[in-house]
JSON list of C-alpha atoms and ligand atoms in Angstrom, two decimals:
[
{"chain": "G", "resi": 123, "resn": "MET", "atom": "CA", "xyz": [-0.56, 7.55, 16.51]},
{"chain": "G", "resi": 124, "resn": "LYS", "atom": "CA", "xyz": [0.94, 5.69, 13.55]},
{"chain": "G", "resi": 125, "resn": "ARG", "atom": "CA", "xyz": [3.62, 7.54, 11.55]},
{"chain": "G", "resi": 126, "resn": "PHE", "atom": "CA", "xyz": [4.75, 7.42, 7.95]},
{"chain": "G", "resi": 127, "resn": "ASP", "atom": "CA", "xyz": [7.71, 9.36, 6.58]},
{"chain": "G", "resi": 128, "resn": "VAL", "atom": "CA", "xyz": [8.30, 9.34, 2.83]},
{"chain": "G", "resi": 129, "resn": "LEU", "atom": "CA", "xyz": [11.55, 10.20, 1.08]},
{"chain": "G", "resi": 130, "resn": "THR", "atom": "CA", "xyz": [11.01, 11.21, -2.55]},
{"chain": "G", "resi": 131, "resn": "ILE", "atom": "CA", "xyz": [12.25, 13.37, -5.41]},
{"chain": "G", "resi": 132, "resn": "PHE", "atom": "CA", "xyz": [8.60, 14.23, -6.25]},
{"chain": "G", "resi": 133, "resn": "PRO", "atom": "CA", "xyz": [7.10, 15.55, -3.00]},
{"chain": "G", "resi": 134, "resn": "ASP", "atom": "CA", "xyz": [4.24, 17.33, -4.82]},
{"chain": "G", "resi": 135, "resn": "LEU", "atom": "CA", "xyz": [2.79, 14.03, -6.02]},
{"chain": "G", "resi": 136, "resn": "PHE", "atom": "CA", "xyz": [1.52, 13.15, -2.57]},
{"chain": "G", "resi": 137, "resn": "SER", "atom": "CA", "xyz": [-0.85, 15.83, -1.30]},
{"chain": "G", "resi": 138, "resn": "PRO", "atom": "CA", "xyz": [-3.66, 15.32, -3.86]},
{"chain": "G", "resi": 139, "resn": "VAL", "atom": "CA", "xyz": [-4.02, 11.71, -2.71]},
{"chain": "G", "resi": 140, "resn": "LEU", "atom": "CA", "xyz": [-3.35, 12.21, 1.00]},
{"chain": "G", "resi": 141, "resn": "ASN", "atom": "CA", "xyz": [-5.74, 15.14, 1.31]},
{"chain": "G", "resi": 142, "resn": "GLU", "atom": "CA", "xyz": [-8.93, 13.40, 0.20]},
{"chain": "G", "resi": 143, "resn": "SER", "atom": "CA", "xyz": [-11.39, 10.93, 1.63]},
{"chain": "G", "resi": 144, "resn": "ILE", "atom": "CA", "xyz": [-10.42, 8.36, 4.25]},
{"chain": "G", "resi": 145, "resn": "LEU", "atom": "CA", "xyz": [-6.70, 9.24, 4.28]},
{"chain": "G", "resi": 146, "resn": "LYS", "atom": "CA", "xyz": [-7.54, 12.88, 4.95]},
{"chain": "G", "resi": 147, "resn": "ARG", "atom": "CA", "xyz": [-9.98, 11.94, 7.71]},
{"chain": "G", "resi": 148, "resn": "ALA", "atom": "CA", "xyz": [-7.46, 9.57, 9.32]},
{"chain": "G", "resi": 149, "resn": "GLN", "atom": "CA", "xyz": [-4.94, 12.41, 9.58]},
{"chain": "G", "resi": 150, "resn": "GLU", "atom": "CA", "xyz": [-7.56, 14.83, 10.93]},
{"chain": "G", "resi": 151, "resn": "LYS", "atom": "CA", "xyz": [-8.57, 12.25, 13.54]},
{"chain": "G", "resi": 152, "resn": "LYS", "atom": "CA", "xyz": [-4.87, 11.94, 14.51]},
{"chain": "G", "resi": 153, "resn": "LYS", "atom": "CA", "xyz": [-4.83, 8.24, 13.71]},
{"chain": "G", "resi": 154, "resn": "VAL", "atom": "CA", "xyz": [-1.84, 8.76, 11.44]},
{"chain": "G", "resi": 155, "resn": "LYS", "atom": "CA", "xyz": [0.81, 11.38, 10.74]},
{"chain": "G", "resi": 156, "resn": "ILE", "atom": "CA", "xyz": [2.33, 11.43, 7.25]},
{"chain": "G", "resi": 157, "resn": "THR", "atom": "CA", "xyz": [5.40, 13.55, 6.48]},
{"chain": "G", "resi": 158, "resn": "ILE", "atom": "CA", "xyz": [6.85, 13.95, 2.99]},
{"chain": "G", "resi": 159, "resn": "HIS", "atom": "CA", "xyz": [10.57, 14.75, 2.66]},
{"chain": "G", "resi": 160, "resn": "ASP", "atom": "CA", "xyz": [12.24, 16.07, -0.50]},
{"chain": "G", "resi": 161, "resn": "LEU", "atom": "CA", "xyz": [15.37, 13.98, -1.13]},
{"chain": "G", "resi": 162, "resn": "ARG", "atom": "CA", "xyz": [17.03, 16.92, -2.90]},
{"chain": "G", "resi": 163, "resn": "ASP", "atom": "CA", "xyz": [17.07, 18.83, 0.40]},
{"chain": "G", "resi": 164, "resn": "TYR", "atom": "CA", "xyz": [19.74, 16.35, 1.52]},
{"chain": "G", "resi": 165, "resn": "THR", "atom": "CA", "xyz": [22.08, 16.68, -1.47]},
{"chain": "G", "resi": 166, "resn": "GLN", "atom": "CA", "xyz": [25.48, 18.29, -1.01]},
{"chain": "G", "resi": 167, "resn": "ASP", "atom": "CA", "xyz": [26.17, 19.64, -4.50]},
{"chain": "G", "resi": 168, "resn": "LYS", "atom": "CA", "xyz": [24.76, 22.85, -5.87]},
{"chain": "G", "resi": 169, "resn": "HIS", "atom": "CA", "xyz": [22.82, 21.08, -8.67]},
{"chain": "G", "resi": 170, "resn": "ARG", "atom": "CA", "xyz": [20.94, 19.00, -6.08]},
{"chain": "G", "resi": 171, "resn": "LYS", "atom": "CA", "xyz": [21.87, 15.89, -8.05]},
{"chain": "G", "resi": 172, "resn": "VAL", "atom": "CA", "xyz": [20.48, 12.56, -6.79]},
{"chain": "G", "resi": 173, "resn": "ASP", "atom": "CA", "xyz": [21.65, 10.14, -9.50]},
{"chain": "G", "resi": 174, "resn": "ASP", "atom": "CA", "xyz": [24.71, 9.09, -11.51]},
{"chain": "G", "resi": 175, "resn": "ARG", "atom": "CA", "xyz": [25.78, 6.61, -14.19]},
{"chain": "G", "resi": 176, "resn": "PRO", "atom": "CA", "xyz": [26.16, 2.96, -13.16]},
{"chain": "G", "resi": 177, "resn": "PHE", "atom": "CA", "xyz": [29.66, 1.58, -12.57]},
{"chain": "G", "resi": 178, "resn": "GLY", "atom": "CA", "xyz": [30.33, -1.14, -15.14]},
{"chain": "G", "resi": 179, "resn": "GLY", "atom": "CA", "xyz": [28.26, 0.67, -17.76]},
{"chain": "G", "resi": 180, "resn": "GLY", "atom": "CA", "xyz": [24.74, 0.06, -18.96]},
{"chain": "G", "resi": 181, "resn": "PRO", "atom": "CA", "xyz": [21.67, 2.18, -19.58]},
{"chain": "G", "resi": 182, "resn": "GLY", "atom": "CA", "xyz": [19.96, 4.51, -17.14]},
{"chain": "G", "resi": 183, "resn": "MET", "atom": "CA", "xyz": [20.99, 6.18, -13.94]},
{"chain": "G", "resi": 184, "resn": "VAL", "atom": "CA", "xyz": [21.38, 4.96, -10.38]},
{"chain": "G", "resi": 185, "resn": "MET", "atom": "CA", "xyz": [20.35, 6.87, -7.26]},
{"chain": "G", "resi": 186, "resn": "THR", "atom": "CA", "xyz": [23.49, 7.88, -5.34]},
{"chain": "G", "resi": 187, "resn": "PRO", "atom": "CA", "xyz": [23.97, 6.80, -1.72]},
{"chain": "G", "resi": 188, "resn": "GLN", "atom": "CA", "xyz": [24.87, 10.11, -0.03]},
{"chain": "G", "resi": 189, "resn": "PRO", "atom": "CA", "xyz": [21.50, 11.93, -0.03]},
{"chain": "G", "resi": 190, "resn": "ILE", "atom": "CA", "xyz": [19.58, 8.80, 0.96]},
{"chain": "G", "resi": 191, "resn": "PHE", "atom": "CA", "xyz": [22.03, 7.83, 3.75]},
{"chain": "G", "resi": 192, "resn": "ASP", "atom": "CA", "xyz": [21.93, 11.32, 5.23]},
{"chain": "G", "resi": 193, "resn": "ALA", "atom": "CA", "xyz": [18.16, 11.70, 4.90]},
{"chain": "G", "resi": 194, "resn": "VAL", "atom": "CA", "xyz": [17.35, 8.30, 6.40]},
{"chain": "G", "resi": 195, "resn": "LYS", "atom": "CA", "xyz": [19.74, 8.91, 9.31]},
{"chain": "G", "resi": 196, "resn": "LYS", "atom": "CA", "xyz": [18.22, 12.34, 10.00]},
{"chain": "G", "resi": 197, "resn": "ILE", "atom": "CA", "xyz": [14.60, 11.19, 9.70]},
{"chain": "G", "resi": 198, "resn": "LYS", "atom": "CA", "xyz": [15.16, 8.14, 11.90]},
{"chain": "G", "resi": 199, "resn": "GLY", "atom": "CA", "xyz": [17.08, 9.99, 14.57]},
{"chain": "G", "resi": 200, "resn": "ARG", "atom": "CA", "xyz": [17.02, 7.78, 17.65]},
{"chain": "G", "resi": 201, "resn": "LYS", "atom": "CA", "xyz": [13.55, 6.43, 16.90]},
{"chain": "G", "resi": 202, "resn": "LYS", "atom": "CA", "xyz": [12.72, 2.83, 16.03]},
{"chain": "G", "resi": 203, "resn": "VAL", "atom": "CA", "xyz": [11.67, 3.09, 12.40]},
{"chain": "G", "resi": 204, "resn": "HIS", "atom": "CA", "xyz": [10.99, 0.34, 9.85]},
{"chain": "G", "resi": 205, "resn": "ALA", "atom": "CA", "xyz": [12.61, 1.42, 6.56]},
{"chain": "G", "resi": 206, "resn": "ILE", "atom": "CA", "xyz": [11.02, 0.22, 3.32]},
{"chain": "G", "resi": 207, "resn": "LEU", "atom": "CA", "xyz": [12.28, 0.74, -0.23]},
{"chain": "G", "resi": 208, "resn": "THR", "atom": "CA", "xyz": [9.66, 0.63, -3.00]},
{"chain": "G", "resi": 209, "resn": "CYS", "atom": "CA", "xyz": [11.07, -1.15, -6.04]},
{"chain": "G", "resi": 210, "resn": "PRO", "atom": "CA", "xyz": [9.87, -3.74, -8.57]},
{"chain": "G", "resi": 211, "resn": "THR", "atom": "CA", "xyz": [12.28, -6.40, -7.25]},
{"chain": "G", "resi": 212, "resn": "GLY", "atom": "CA", "xyz": [10.89, -6.23, -3.71]},
{"chain": "G", "resi": 213, "resn": "LYS", "atom": "CA", "xyz": [8.58, -8.60, -1.81]},
{"chain": "G", "resi": 214, "resn": "PRO", "atom": "CA", "xyz": [5.12, -8.56, -3.43]},
{"chain": "G", "resi": 215, "resn": "LEU", "atom": "CA", "xyz": [2.56, -6.59, -1.41]},
{"chain": "G", "resi": 216, "resn": "THR", "atom": "CA", "xyz": [-0.40, -8.77, -0.39]},
{"chain": "G", "resi": 217, "resn": "GLN", "atom": "CA", "xyz": [-3.13, -8.33, 2.21]},
{"chain": "G", "resi": 218, "resn": "SER", "atom": "CA", "xyz": [-1.27, -10.66, 4.56]},
{"chain": "G", "resi": 219, "resn": "LEU", "atom": "CA", "xyz": [2.02, -8.74, 4.16]},
{"chain": "G", "resi": 220, "resn": "ALA", "atom": "CA", "xyz": [0.03, -5.55, 4.83]},
{"chain": "G", "resi": 221, "resn": "GLN", "atom": "CA", "xyz": [-1.28, -7.11, 8.03]},
{"chain": "G", "resi": 222, "resn": "GLN", "atom": "CA", "xyz": [2.27, -7.96, 9.14]},
{"chain": "G", "resi": 223, "resn": "LEU", "atom": "CA", "xyz": [3.51, -4.45, 8.32]},
{"chain": "G", "resi": 224, "resn": "SER", "atom": "CA", "xyz": [0.62, -2.90, 10.22]},
{"chain": "G", "resi": 225, "resn": "HIS", "atom": "CA", "xyz": [2.39, -3.86, 13.48]},
{"chain": "G", "resi": 226, "resn": "HIS", "atom": "CA", "xyz": [5.11, -1.27, 12.87]},
{"chain": "G", "resi": 227, "resn": "LYS", "atom": "CA", "xyz": [4.28, 2.04, 14.55]},
{"chain": "G", "resi": 228, "resn": "HIS", "atom": "CA", "xyz": [6.64, 4.11, 12.44]},
{"chain": "G", "resi": 229, "resn": "ILE", "atom": "CA", "xyz": [7.48, 3.38, 8.79]},
{"chain": "G", "resi": 230, "resn": "LEU", "atom": "CA", "xyz": [9.85, 5.26, 6.50]},
{"chain": "G", "resi": 231, "resn": "ILE", "atom": "CA", "xyz": [9.29, 4.69, 2.78]},
{"chain": "G", "resi": 232, "resn": "VAL", "atom": "CA", "xyz": [12.15, 5.46, 0.40]},
{"chain": "G", "resi": 233, "resn": "CYS", "atom": "CA", "xyz": [10.82, 5.87, -3.16]},
{"chain": "G", "resi": 234, "resn": "GLY", "atom": "CA", "xyz": [13.15, 4.21, -5.66]},
{"chain": "G", "resi": 235, "resn": "HIS", "atom": "CA", "xyz": [13.81, 5.65, -9.13]},
{"chain": "G", "resi": 236, "resn": "TYR", "atom": "CA", "xyz": [15.70, 5.34, -12.41]},
{"chain": "G", "resi": 237, "resn": "GLU", "atom": "CA", "xyz": [17.47, 2.00, -12.92]},
{"chain": "G", "resi": 238, "resn": "GLY", "atom": "CA", "xyz": [17.59, 1.53, -9.18]},
{"chain": "G", "resi": 239, "resn": "VAL", "atom": "CA", "xyz": [19.25, 2.58, -5.98]},
{"chain": "G", "resi": 240, "resn": "ASP", "atom": "CA", "xyz": [22.93, 2.06, -5.10]},
{"chain": "G", "resi": 241, "resn": "GLU", "atom": "CA", "xyz": [23.02, -1.38, -3.45]},
{"chain": "G", "resi": 242, "resn": "ARG", "atom": "CA", "xyz": [24.80, 0.02, -0.38]},
{"chain": "G", "resi": 243, "resn": "VAL", "atom": "CA", "xyz": [21.58, 1.85, 0.49]},
{"chain": "G", "resi": 244, "resn": "ARG", "atom": "CA", "xyz": [19.58, -1.36, 0.46]},
{"chain": "G", "resi": 245, "resn": "GLU", "atom": "CA", "xyz": [22.25, -3.21, 2.46]},
{"chain": "G", "resi": 246, "resn": "ASN", "atom": "CA", "xyz": [22.71, -0.60, 5.17]},
{"chain": "G", "resi": 247, "resn": "MET", "atom": "CA", "xyz": [19.63, 1.57, 5.45]},
{"chain": "G", "resi": 248, "resn": "ILE", "atom": "CA", "xyz": [16.66, -0.56, 4.37]},
{"chain": "G", "resi": 249, "resn": "ASP", "atom": "CA", "xyz": [14.83, -3.25, 6.35]},
{"chain": "G", "resi": 250, "resn": "GLU", "atom": "CA", "xyz": [12.82, -4.60, 3.40]},
{"chain": "G", "resi": 251, "resn": "SER", "atom": "CA", "xyz": [12.05, -3.83, -0.25]},
{"chain": "G", "resi": 252, "resn": "ILE", "atom": "CA", "xyz": [8.43, -3.98, -1.39]},
{"chain": "G", "resi": 253, "resn": "SER", "atom": "CA", "xyz": [6.89, -4.25, -4.86]},
{"chain": "G", "resi": 254, "resn": "ILE", "atom": "CA", "xyz": [3.20, -3.54, -5.50]},
{"chain": "G", "resi": 255, "resn": "GLY", "atom": "CA", "xyz": [3.06, -5.99, -8.43]},
{"chain": "G", "resi": 256, "resn": "ASP", "atom": "CA", "xyz": [4.92, -7.61, -11.28]},
{"chain": "G", "resi": 257, "resn": "TYR", "atom": "CA", "xyz": [5.05, -4.61, -13.59]},
{"chain": "G", "resi": 258, "resn": "VAL", "atom": "CA", "xyz": [7.38, -1.64, -13.78]},
{"chain": "G", "resi": 259, "resn": "LEU", "atom": "CA", "xyz": [6.30, 1.90, -12.95]},
{"chain": "G", "resi": 260, "resn": "THR", "atom": "CA", "xyz": [8.18, 5.15, -13.55]},
{"chain": "G", "resi": 261, "resn": "GLY", "atom": "CA", "xyz": [9.03, 5.44, -9.86]},
{"chain": "G", "resi": 262, "resn": "GLY", "atom": "CA", "xyz": [8.27, 4.36, -6.32]},
{"chain": "G", "resi": 263, "resn": "GLU", "atom": "CA", "xyz": [5.88, 7.21, -5.47]},
{"chain": "G", "resi": 264, "resn": "LEU", "atom": "CA", "xyz": [2.63, 5.55, -6.55]},
{"chain": "G", "resi": 265, "resn": "PRO", "atom": "CA", "xyz": [3.69, 2.34, -4.74]},
{"chain": "G", "resi": 266, "resn": "ALA", "atom": "CA", "xyz": [4.41, 4.43, -1.60]},
{"chain": "G", "resi": 267, "resn": "LEU", "atom": "CA", "xyz": [0.89, 5.87, -1.80]},
{"chain": "G", "resi": 268, "resn": "VAL", "atom": "CA", "xyz": [-0.58, 2.41, -2.32]},
{"chain": "G", "resi": 269, "resn": "LEU", "atom": "CA", "xyz": [1.27, 1.15, 0.74]},
{"chain": "G", "resi": 270, "resn": "ILE", "atom": "CA", "xyz": [0.18, 4.11, 2.89]},
{"chain": "G", "resi": 271, "resn": "ASP", "atom": "CA", "xyz": [-3.44, 3.69, 1.79]},
{"chain": "G", "resi": 272, "resn": "CYS", "atom": "CA", "xyz": [-3.43, -0.06, 2.37]},
{"chain": "G", "resi": 273, "resn": "LEU", "atom": "CA", "xyz": [-1.86, 0.26, 5.86]},
{"chain": "G", "resi": 274, "resn": "THR", "atom": "CA", "xyz": [-3.84, 3.30, 7.00]},
{"chain": "G", "resi": 275, "resn": "ARG", "atom": "CA", "xyz": [-7.20, 1.62, 6.47]},
{"chain": "G", "resi": 276, "resn": "LEU", "atom": "CA", "xyz": [-6.04, -1.19, 8.80]},
{"chain": "G", "resi": 277, "resn": "ILE", "atom": "CA", "xyz": [-5.50, 1.22, 11.72]},
{"chain": "G", "resi": 278, "resn": "PRO", "atom": "CA", "xyz": [-8.29, 0.66, 14.27]},
{"chain": "G", "resi": 279, "resn": "GLY", "atom": "CA", "xyz": [-10.88, 3.44, 14.08]},
{"chain": "G", "resi": 280, "resn": "VAL", "atom": "CA", "xyz": [-9.96, 4.62, 10.58]},
{"chain": "G", "resi": 281, "resn": "LEU", "atom": "CA", "xyz": [-12.77, 2.79, 8.79]},
{"chain": "G", "resi": 282, "resn": "GLY", "atom": "CA", "xyz": [-16.34, 3.29, 9.89]},
{"chain": "G", "resi": 283, "resn": "LYS", "atom": "CA", "xyz": [-18.52, 0.20, 10.19]},
{"chain": "G", "resi": 284, "resn": "GLU", "atom": "CA", "xyz": [-19.86, 0.99, 6.70]},
{"chain": "G", "resi": 285, "resn": "GLU", "atom": "CA", "xyz": [-16.41, 0.15, 5.37]},
{"chain": "G", "resi": 286, "resn": "SER", "atom": "CA", "xyz": [-15.89, -2.98, 7.43]},
{"chain": "G", "resi": 287, "resn": "LEU", "atom": "CA", "xyz": [-12.67, -4.98, 7.26]},
{"chain": "G", "resi": 288, "resn": "ASP", "atom": "CA", "xyz": [-13.73, -8.49, 8.15]},
{"chain": "G", "resi": 289, "resn": "THR", "atom": "CA", "xyz": [-15.76, -9.67, 5.16]},
{"chain": "G", "resi": 290, "resn": "GLU", "atom": "CA", "xyz": [-13.65, -8.09, 2.47]},
{"chain": "G", "resi": 291, "resn": "SER", "atom": "CA", "xyz": [-11.73, -9.69, -0.38]},
{"chain": "G", "resi": 292, "resn": "PHE", "atom": "CA", "xyz": [-8.43, -11.49, 0.31]},
{"chain": "G", "resi": 293, "resn": "THR", "atom": "CA", "xyz": [-8.91, -11.62, 4.08]},
{"chain": "G", "resi": 294, "resn": "HIS", "atom": "CA", "xyz": [-9.85, -15.32, 3.87]},
{"chain": "G", "resi": 295, "resn": "ASP", "atom": "CA", "xyz": [-8.16, -16.02, 0.52]},
{"chain": "G", "resi": 296, "resn": "LEU", "atom": "CA", "xyz": [-11.51, -15.49, -1.19]},
{"chain": "G", "resi": 297, "resn": "LEU", "atom": "CA", "xyz": [-12.97, -12.61, -3.14]},
{"chain": "G", "resi": 298, "resn": "GLU", "atom": "CA", "xyz": [-15.88, -10.79, -1.56]},
{"chain": "G", "resi": 299, "resn": "TYR", "atom": "CA", "xyz": [-19.42, -11.89, -2.53]},
{"chain": "G", "resi": 300, "resn": "PRO", "atom": "CA", "xyz": [-21.39, -9.76, -5.02]},
{"chain": "G", "resi": 301, "resn": "GLN", "atom": "CA", "xyz": [-23.25, -6.78, -3.57]},
{"chain": "G", "resi": 302, "resn": "TYR", "atom": "CA", "xyz": [-26.51, -5.15, -4.67]},
{"chain": "G", "resi": 303, "resn": "THR", "atom": "CA", "xyz": [-28.44, -2.08, -3.59]},
{"chain": "G", "resi": 304, "resn": "ARG", "atom": "CA", "xyz": [-31.73, -0.45, -4.57]},
{"chain": "G", "resi": 305, "resn": "PRO", "atom": "CA", "xyz": [-33.63, -0.67, -6.82]},
{"chain": "G", "resi": 306, "resn": "ALA", "atom": "CA", "xyz": [-34.46, -4.39, -6.57]},
{"chain": "G", "resi": 307, "resn": "ASP", "atom": "CA", "xyz": [-35.39, -4.30, -10.28]},
{"chain": "G", "resi": 308, "resn": "PHE", "atom": "CA", "xyz": [-33.17, -2.03, -12.36]},
{"chain": "G", "resi": 309, "resn": "ARG", "atom": "CA", "xyz": [-34.31, -1.90, -16.00]},
{"chain": "G", "resi": 310, "resn": "GLY", "atom": "CA", "xyz": [-35.37, -5.53, -15.82]},
{"chain": "G", "resi": 311, "resn": "MET", "atom": "CA", "xyz": [-32.16, -6.70, -14.10]},
{"chain": "G", "resi": 312, "resn": "LYS", "atom": "CA", "xyz": [-33.20, -8.24, -10.81]},
{"chain": "G", "resi": 313, "resn": "VAL", "atom": "CA", "xyz": [-31.42, -8.62, -7.50]},
{"chain": "G", "resi": 314, "resn": "PRO", "atom": "CA", "xyz": [-31.18, -12.32, -6.43]},
{"chain": "G", "resi": 315, "resn": "ASN", "atom": "CA", "xyz": [-34.34, -13.22, -4.51]},
{"chain": "G", "resi": 316, "resn": "VAL", "atom": "CA", "xyz": [-32.52, -14.64, -1.51]},
{"chain": "G", "resi": 317, "resn": "LEU", "atom": "CA", "xyz": [-31.17, -11.17, -0.62]},
{"chain": "G", "resi": 318, "resn": "LEU", "atom": "CA", "xyz": [-34.73, -9.84, -0.39]},
{"chain": "G", "resi": 319, "resn": "SER", "atom": "CA", "xyz": [-35.93, -12.79, 1.70]},
{"chain": "G", "resi": 320, "resn": "GLY", "atom": "CA", "xyz": [-34.85, -11.42, 5.08]},
{"chain": "G", "resi": 321, "resn": "HIS", "atom": "CA", "xyz": [-33.65, -14.95, 5.94]},
{"chain": "G", "resi": 322, "resn": "HIS", "atom": "CA", "xyz": [-30.19, -14.36, 7.42]},
{"chain": "G", "resi": 323, "resn": "LEU", "atom": "CA", "xyz": [-28.96, -17.94, 7.36]},
{"chain": "G", "resi": 324, "resn": "SER", "atom": "CA", "xyz": [-29.86, -18.39, 3.69]},
{"chain": "G", "resi": 325, "resn": "ILE", "atom": "CA", "xyz": [-28.24, -15.06, 2.86]},
{"chain": "G", "resi": 326, "resn": "GLU", "atom": "CA", "xyz": [-25.06, -16.07, 4.68]},
{"chain": "G", "resi": 327, "resn": "LYS", "atom": "CA", "xyz": [-24.97, -19.43, 2.87]},
{"chain": "G", "resi": 328, "resn": "TRP", "atom": "CA", "xyz": [-25.58, -17.78, -0.52]},
{"chain": "G", "resi": 329, "resn": "ARG", "atom": "CA", "xyz": [-22.81, -15.26, 0.11]},
{"chain": "G", "resi": 330, "resn": "GLN", "atom": "CA", "xyz": [-20.33, -17.98, 1.02]},
{"chain": "G", "resi": 331, "resn": "GLU", "atom": "CA", "xyz": [-21.18, -19.95, -2.12]},
{"chain": "G", "resi": 332, "resn": "GLN", "atom": "CA", "xyz": [-20.91, -16.83, -4.26]},
{"chain": "G", "resi": 333, "resn": "SER", "atom": "CA", "xyz": [-17.53, -15.97, -2.74]},
{"chain": "G", "resi": 334, "resn": "VAL", "atom": "CA", "xyz": [-16.17, -19.38, -3.73]},
{"chain": "G", "resi": 335, "resn": "GLU", "atom": "CA", "xyz": [-17.77, -19.22, -7.21]},
{"chain": "G", "resi": 336, "resn": "LYS", "atom": "CA", "xyz": [-16.42, -15.72, -7.87]},
{"chain": "G", "resi": 337, "resn": "THR", "atom": "CA", "xyz": [-12.95, -16.74, -6.72]},
{"chain": "G", "resi": 338, "resn": "LYS", "atom": "CA", "xyz": [-13.02, -19.89, -8.94]},
{"chain": "G", "resi": 339, "resn": "LYS", "atom": "CA", "xyz": [-14.03, -17.78, -11.91]},
{"chain": "G", "resi": 340, "resn": "TYR", "atom": "CA", "xyz": [-11.75, -14.73, -11.52]},
{"chain": "G", "resi": 341, "resn": "ARG", "atom": "CA", "xyz": [-8.88, -15.75, -9.21]},
{"chain": "G", "resi": 342, "resn": "PRO", "atom": "CA", "xyz": [-8.51, -19.56, -9.15]},
{"chain": "G", "resi": 343, "resn": "ASP", "atom": "CA", "xyz": [-4.89, -19.07, -8.04]},
{"chain": "G", "resi": 344, "resn": "LEU", "atom": "CA", "xyz": [-6.18, -17.93, -4.61]},
{"chain": "G", "resi": 345, "resn": "LEU", "atom": "CA", "xyz": [-7.95, -21.27, -4.01]},
{"chain": "G", "resi": 346, "resn": "ASN", "atom": "CA", "xyz": [-4.71, -23.25, -4.25]},
{"chain": "G", "resi": 347, "resn": "LYS", "atom": "CA", "xyz": [-3.02, -21.35, -1.45]},
{"chain": "G", "resi": 348, "resn": "SER", "atom": "CA", "xyz": [-2.59, -22.79, 2.00]},
{"chain": "G", "resi": 349, "resn": "PRO", "atom": "CA", "xyz": [-4.40, -20.82, 4.73]},
{"chain": "G", "resi": 350, "resn": "GLN", "atom": "CA", "xyz": [-1.09, -19.71, 6.31]},
{"chain": "G", "resi": 351, "resn": "LYS", "atom": "CA", "xyz": [0.44, -17.97, 3.34]},
{"chain": "G", "resi": 352, "resn": "SER", "atom": "CA", "xyz": [3.06, -15.27, 3.81]},
{"chain": "E", "resi": 609, "resn": "ADE", "atom": "N1", "xyz": [8.94, 1.06, -8.77]},
{"chain": "E", "resi": 609, "resn": "ADE", "atom": "C1", "xyz": [8.73, 0.79, -10.07]},
{"chain": "E", "resi": 609, "resn": "ADE", "atom": "N2", "xyz": [7.87, -0.21, -10.23]},
{"chain": "E", "resi": 609, "resn": "ADE", "atom": "C2", "xyz": [7.49, -0.61, -8.98]},
{"chain": "E", "resi": 609, "resn": "ADE", "atom": "C3", "xyz": [6.63, -1.61, -8.47]},
{"chain": "E", "resi": 609, "resn": "ADE", "atom": "N3", "xyz": [5.94, -2.44, -9.28]},
{"chain": "E", "resi": 609, "resn": "ADE", "atom": "N4", "xyz": [6.51, -1.73, -7.14]},
{"chain": "E", "resi": 609, "resn": "ADE", "atom": "C4", "xyz": [7.20, -0.93, -6.31]},
{"chain": "E", "resi": 609, "resn": "ADE", "atom": "N5", "xyz": [8.04, 0.03, -6.73]},
{"chain": "E", "resi": 609, "resn": "ADE", "atom": "C5", "xyz": [8.19, 0.20, -8.05]}
]
């Protein structure tokens, strides 16, 4: 079974997302175990303080090393755990990075906050920092959920065949072809004839062409990538 541990100052943010739909089912089917840890449980002062002002001055607060060091050490124990910090300066999350990360059996996600985390945490306790995109959020909790969602659906047996992995967007550096369902004529808007033809080869060819067209139109940047991107 795959394991995720999450270290956060907002543990209550997680259960509404983790206890619905495919993520809920994956946990029930024992494909994944997700444990949320409250960082404040590892503080040593009576105010349960997790941040302080930056040395050298400047705005904002920095997460202090002590609670994170102690929590990460305790959660890891003697186990082999891949430790990830969510922060906007990390490696951008892509489908191919997700595929690489999916080989780790046990991942610990430390949710960053404020102006950042004391650099000694990153240097000593973290294997890699990950960003979910070039924009800044209020904290690393939503990115942690994005990462868990993205990696959980790659676990064999989590998706049914209705939610198949192999034709989806980004897998081959192309967006997925357009999909239609019933009715074939909705208020005068018709489904392309080829999809009603029952001719599998023509349908396959049409879908490939549409994939390329859609990618050219909406994500031309994907077409300029080499097949072996990181
Ligand atoms: N924390 C704040 N913004 C973030 C982002 N874009 N990715 C990951 N962690 C973040």
